[in-house]
CSV table of C-alpha atoms in Angstrom, one decimal:
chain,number,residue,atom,x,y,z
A,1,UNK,CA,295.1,69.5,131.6
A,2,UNK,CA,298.0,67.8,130.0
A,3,UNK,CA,297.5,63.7,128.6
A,4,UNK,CA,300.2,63.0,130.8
A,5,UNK,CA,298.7,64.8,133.8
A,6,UNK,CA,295.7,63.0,133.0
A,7,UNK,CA,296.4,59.9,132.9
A,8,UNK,CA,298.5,60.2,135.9
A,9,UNK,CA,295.2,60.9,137.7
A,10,UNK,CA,293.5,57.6,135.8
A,11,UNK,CA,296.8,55.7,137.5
A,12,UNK,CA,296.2,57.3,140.8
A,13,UNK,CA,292.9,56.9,141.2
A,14,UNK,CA,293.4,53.1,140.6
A,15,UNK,CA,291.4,52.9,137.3
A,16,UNK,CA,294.7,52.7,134.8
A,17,UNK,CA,297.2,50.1,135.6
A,18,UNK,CA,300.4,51.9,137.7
A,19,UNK,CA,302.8,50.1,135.0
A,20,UNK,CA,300.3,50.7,132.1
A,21,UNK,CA,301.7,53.2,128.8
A,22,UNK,CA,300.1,56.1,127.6
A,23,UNK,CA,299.9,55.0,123.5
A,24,UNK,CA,299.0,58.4,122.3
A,25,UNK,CA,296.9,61.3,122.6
A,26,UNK,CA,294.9,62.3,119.8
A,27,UNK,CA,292.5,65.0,118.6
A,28,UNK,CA,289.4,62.9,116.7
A,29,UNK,CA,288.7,64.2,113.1
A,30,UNK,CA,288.5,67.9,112.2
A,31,UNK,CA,285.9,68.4,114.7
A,32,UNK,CA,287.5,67.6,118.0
A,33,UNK,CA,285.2,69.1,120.3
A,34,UNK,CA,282.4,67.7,118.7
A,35,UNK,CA,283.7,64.3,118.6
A,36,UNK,CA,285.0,64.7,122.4
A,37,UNK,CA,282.0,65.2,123.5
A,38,UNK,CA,280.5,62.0,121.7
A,39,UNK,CA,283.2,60.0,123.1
A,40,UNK,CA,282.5,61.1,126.6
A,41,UNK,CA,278.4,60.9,126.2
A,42,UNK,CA,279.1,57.2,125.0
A,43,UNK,CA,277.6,57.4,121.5
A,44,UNK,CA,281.3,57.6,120.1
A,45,UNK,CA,283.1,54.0,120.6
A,46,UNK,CA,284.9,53.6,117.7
A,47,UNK,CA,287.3,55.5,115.1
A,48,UNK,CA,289.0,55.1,111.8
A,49,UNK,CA,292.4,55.9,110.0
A,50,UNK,CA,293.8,55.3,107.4
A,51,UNK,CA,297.4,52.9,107.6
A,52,UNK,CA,298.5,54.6,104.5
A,53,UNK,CA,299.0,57.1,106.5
A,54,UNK,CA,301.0,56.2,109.5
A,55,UNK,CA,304.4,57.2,109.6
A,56,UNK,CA,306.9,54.4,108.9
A,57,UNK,CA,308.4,54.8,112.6
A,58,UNK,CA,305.0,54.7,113.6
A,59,UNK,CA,303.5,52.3,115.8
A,60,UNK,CA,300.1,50.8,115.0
A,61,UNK,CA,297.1,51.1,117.8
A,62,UNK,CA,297.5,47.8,119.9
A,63,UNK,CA,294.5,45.9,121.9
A,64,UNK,CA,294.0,46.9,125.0
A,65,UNK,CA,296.4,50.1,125.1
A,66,UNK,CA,295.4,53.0,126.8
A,67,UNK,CA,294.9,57.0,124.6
A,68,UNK,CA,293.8,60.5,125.8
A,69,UNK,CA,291.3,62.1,123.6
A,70,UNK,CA,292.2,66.2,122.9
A,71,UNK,CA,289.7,68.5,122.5
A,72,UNK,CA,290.6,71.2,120.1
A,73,UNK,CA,292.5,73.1,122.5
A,74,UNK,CA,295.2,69.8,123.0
A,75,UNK,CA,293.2,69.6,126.3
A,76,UNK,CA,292.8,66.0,127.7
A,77,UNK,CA,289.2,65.4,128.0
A,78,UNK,CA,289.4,61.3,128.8
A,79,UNK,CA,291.3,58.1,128.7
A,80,UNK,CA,290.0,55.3,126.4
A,81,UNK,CA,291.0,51.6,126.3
A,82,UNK,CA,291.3,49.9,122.9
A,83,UNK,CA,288.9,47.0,122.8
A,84,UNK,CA,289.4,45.9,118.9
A,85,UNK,CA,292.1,46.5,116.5
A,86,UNK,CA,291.8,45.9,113.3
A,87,UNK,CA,292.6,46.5,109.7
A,88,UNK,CA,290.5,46.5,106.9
A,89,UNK,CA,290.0,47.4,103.2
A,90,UNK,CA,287.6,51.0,103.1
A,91,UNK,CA,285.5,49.4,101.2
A,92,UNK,CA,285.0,46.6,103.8
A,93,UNK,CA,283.8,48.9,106.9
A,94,UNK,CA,280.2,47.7,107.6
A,95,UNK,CA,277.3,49.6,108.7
A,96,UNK,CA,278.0,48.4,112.6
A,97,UNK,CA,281.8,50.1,112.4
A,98,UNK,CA,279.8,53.4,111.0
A,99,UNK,CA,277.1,53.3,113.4
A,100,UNK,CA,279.8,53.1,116.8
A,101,UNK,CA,281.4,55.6,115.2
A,102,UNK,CA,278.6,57.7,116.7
A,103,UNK,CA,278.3,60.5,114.2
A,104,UNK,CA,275.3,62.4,111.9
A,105,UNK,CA,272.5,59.7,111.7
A,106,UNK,CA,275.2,56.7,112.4
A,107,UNK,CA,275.0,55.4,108.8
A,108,UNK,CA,277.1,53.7,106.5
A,109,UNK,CA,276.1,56.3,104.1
A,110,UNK,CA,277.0,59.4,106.1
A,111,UNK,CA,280.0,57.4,107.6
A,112,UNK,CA,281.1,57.2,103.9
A,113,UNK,CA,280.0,60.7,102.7
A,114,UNK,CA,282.5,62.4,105.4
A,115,UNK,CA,285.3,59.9,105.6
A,116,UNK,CA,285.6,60.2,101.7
A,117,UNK,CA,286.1,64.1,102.0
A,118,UNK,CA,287.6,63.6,105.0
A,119,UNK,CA,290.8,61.2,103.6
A,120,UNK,CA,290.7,63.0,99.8
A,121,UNK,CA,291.8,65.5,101.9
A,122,UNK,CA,294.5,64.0,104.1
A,123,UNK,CA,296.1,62.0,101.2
A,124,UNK,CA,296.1,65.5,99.6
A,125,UNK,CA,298.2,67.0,102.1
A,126,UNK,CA,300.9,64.0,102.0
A,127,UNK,CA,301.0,64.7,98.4
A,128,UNK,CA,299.0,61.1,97.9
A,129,UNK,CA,295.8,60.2,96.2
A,130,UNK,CA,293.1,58.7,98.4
A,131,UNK,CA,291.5,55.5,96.0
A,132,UNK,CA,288.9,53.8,98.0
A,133,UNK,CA,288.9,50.4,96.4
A,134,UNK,CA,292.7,50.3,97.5
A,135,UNK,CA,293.1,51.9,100.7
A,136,UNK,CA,293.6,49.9,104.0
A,137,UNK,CA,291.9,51.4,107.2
A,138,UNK,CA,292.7,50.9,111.1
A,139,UNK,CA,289.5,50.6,113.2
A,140,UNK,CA,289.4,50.7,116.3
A,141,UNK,CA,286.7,49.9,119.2
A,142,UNK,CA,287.5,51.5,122.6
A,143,UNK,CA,285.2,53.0,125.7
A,144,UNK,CA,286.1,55.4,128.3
A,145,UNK,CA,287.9,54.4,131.2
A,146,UNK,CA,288.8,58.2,133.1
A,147,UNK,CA,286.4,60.8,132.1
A,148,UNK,CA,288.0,64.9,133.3
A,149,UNK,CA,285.5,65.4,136.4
Protein backbone atom coordinates (compact mmCIF):
# COMPACT_ATOMS: atom_id res chain seq x y z
CA UNK A 1 0.00 0.00 0.00
CA UNK A 2 0.95 3.48 -0.99
CA UNK A 3 1.52 6.50 2.15
CA UNK A 4 -1.01 8.24 0.32
CA UNK A 5 -3.46 5.33 0.12
CA UNK A 6 -2.82 4.94 3.55
CA UNK A 7 -3.44 7.69 5.04
CA UNK A 8 -6.46 8.15 2.96
CA UNK A 9 -7.83 5.19 4.88
CA UNK A 10 -6.57 6.95 8.45
CA UNK A 11 -8.84 10.12 6.97
CA UNK A 12 -11.70 7.80 6.14
CA UNK A 13 -11.94 5.95 8.93
CA UNK A 14 -12.22 9.20 10.94
CA UNK A 15 -8.94 8.84 12.91
CA UNK A 16 -6.75 11.60 10.71
CA UNK A 17 -8.25 14.91 10.34
CA UNK A 18 -10.15 15.22 6.61
CA UNK A 19 -8.05 18.56 6.16
CA UNK A 20 -4.92 17.19 7.87
CA UNK A 21 -1.26 16.91 5.54
CA UNK A 22 0.61 14.00 5.07
CA UNK A 23 4.41 15.52 6.29
CA UNK A 24 6.42 12.74 4.88
CA UNK A 25 6.91 9.16 4.71
CA UNK A 26 10.01 7.66 5.79
CA UNK A 27 11.91 4.44 6.05
CA UNK A 28 13.49 4.41 9.86
CA UNK A 29 17.29 3.76 9.93
CA UNK A 30 18.99 1.08 7.82
CA UNK A 31 16.89 -1.46 9.28
CA UNK A 32 13.34 -0.52 8.28
CA UNK A 33 11.65 -3.62 8.90
CA UNK A 34 13.02 -4.04 12.11
CA UNK A 35 12.36 -0.64 13.27
CA UNK A 36 8.60 -0.88 11.64
CA UNK A 37 7.89 -3.45 13.54
CA UNK A 38 9.03 -1.63 16.84
CA UNK A 39 7.10 1.25 15.95
CA UNK A 40 3.90 -0.69 15.54
CA UNK A 41 4.58 -3.11 18.84
CA UNK A 42 4.90 0.42 20.71
CA UNK A 43 8.43 0.02 22.03
CA UNK A 44 9.54 2.49 19.24
CA UNK A 45 8.15 6.22 20.06
CA UNK A 46 10.84 8.29 19.16
CA UNK A 47 13.54 8.89 16.39
CA UNK A 48 16.56 11.03 15.58
CA UNK A 49 18.26 12.89 12.63
CA UNK A 50 20.56 14.80 12.07
CA UNK A 51 19.63 18.86 10.85
CA UNK A 52 22.92 18.90 9.18
CA UNK A 53 21.47 16.99 7.03
CA UNK A 54 18.29 18.32 5.82
CA UNK A 55 18.14 19.72 2.60
CA UNK A 56 18.01 23.50 2.50
CA UNK A 57 14.40 23.42 0.79
CA UNK A 58 13.67 21.04 3.39
CA UNK A 59 11.10 21.48 5.82
CA UNK A 60 11.74 20.56 9.54
CA UNK A 61 9.28 17.85 11.43
CA UNK A 62 6.56 20.15 12.94
CA UNK A 63 4.43 19.22 16.30
CA UNK A 64 1.60 17.54 15.78
CA UNK A 65 2.07 16.66 11.90
CA UNK A 66 1.09 13.45 10.64
CA UNK A 67 4.10 10.64 8.67
CA UNK A 68 3.83 7.14 7.28
CA UNK A 69 6.42 4.75 8.29
CA UNK A 70 7.98 2.48 5.13
CA UNK A 71 9.03 -0.73 5.60
CA UNK A 72 11.93 -1.71 3.41
CA UNK A 73 9.78 -2.43 0.58
CA UNK A 74 8.46 1.70 0.56
CA UNK A 75 5.29 -0.23 1.92
CA UNK A 76 3.20 1.96 4.32
CA UNK A 77 3.03 0.04 7.49
CA UNK A 78 1.37 3.09 9.86
CA UNK A 79 0.64 6.64 10.47
CA UNK A 80 2.40 8.43 13.37
CA UNK A 81 1.62 11.78 15.02
CA UNK A 82 4.52 13.95 16.15
CA UNK A 83 4.11 14.66 19.86
CA UNK A 84 7.64 16.59 20.44
CA UNK A 85 9.95 18.35 18.19
CA UNK A 86 12.98 19.30 19.07
CA UNK A 87 16.57 20.14 18.42
CA UNK A 88 19.39 19.36 20.35
CA UNK A 89 23.28 19.14 20.43
CA UNK A 90 24.32 15.00 19.98
CA UNK A 91 25.87 15.23 22.85
CA UNK A 92 22.87 16.43 24.72
CA UNK A 93 20.36 13.30 23.87
CA UNK A 94 19.68 11.78 27.38
CA UNK A 95 19.23 8.30 28.38
CA UNK A 96 15.13 8.80 28.17
CA UNK A 97 15.44 10.03 24.20
CA UNK A 98 17.61 6.56 23.83
CA UNK A 99 15.46 4.39 25.76
CA UNK A 100 11.92 5.60 23.44
CA UNK A 101 13.93 5.07 20.77
CA UNK A 102 13.10 1.44 21.49
CA UNK A 103 16.21 -0.34 20.21
CA UNK A 104 19.07 -3.13 21.45
CA UNK A 105 18.84 -2.86 25.36
CA UNK A 106 17.33 0.89 25.09
CA UNK A 107 20.52 2.48 26.44
CA UNK A 108 22.24 5.60 26.05
CA UNK A 109 25.28 3.51 25.44
CA UNK A 110 23.95 1.33 22.60
CA UNK A 111 21.82 4.45 21.46
CA UNK A 112 25.24 6.05 21.05
CA UNK A 113 27.26 2.99 19.76
CA UNK A 114 24.83 2.78 16.48
CA UNK A 115 23.90 6.37 15.86
CA UNK A 116 27.75 7.12 15.85
CA UNK A 117 28.26 4.53 13.00
CA UNK A 118 25.13 5.27 11.85
CA UNK A 119 25.78 9.33 11.08
CA UNK A 120 29.83 8.73 10.28
CA UNK A 121 28.26 7.13 7.69
CA UNK A 122 25.64 9.46 6.34
CA UNK A 123 27.89 12.55 6.66
CA UNK A 124 30.20 10.38 4.59
CA UNK A 125 27.96 9.98 1.78
CA UNK A 126 27.22 13.99 1.67
CA UNK A 127 30.87 14.29 1.45
CA UNK A 128 30.69 15.80 5.33
CA UNK A 129 32.39 14.81 8.40
CA UNK A 130 30.19 13.71 11.31
CA UNK A 131 31.92 15.60 14.76
CA UNK A 132 29.78 14.86 17.66
CA UNK A 133 30.60 17.68 19.97
CA UNK A 134 29.20 19.96 17.02
CA UNK A 135 26.40 18.34 15.41
CA UNK A 136 22.70 19.42 15.96
CA UNK A 137 20.06 16.56 16.14
CA UNK A 138 16.17 16.61 15.40
CA UNK A 139 14.17 14.36 17.97
CA UNK A 140 11.25 13.58 17.74
CA UNK A 141 8.44 11.81 19.99
CA UNK A 142 5.46 10.41 18.08
CA UNK A 143 2.87 7.22 18.63
CA UNK A 144 0.79 5.44 16.15
CA UNK A 145 -2.41 6.73 15.21
CA UNK A 146 -3.50 4.09 11.98
CA UNK A 147 -1.81 0.86 12.21
CA UNK A 148 -2.16 -1.43 8.28
CA UNK A 149 -4.92 -4.11 9.62
Amino acid sequence: MTPNELFKKAQESNIVPHDAKLQSAFQFGVSADELANLVISGQKTATTSSLDLYEKDEPLPQLGAYDVVLDSENQAICVIQNDNVEIKNYLDVNEKHAYLEGEGDRSLEYWRHVHNEFFINEYQLEGLVFKEQDAKMVLENFHVVYPVQ
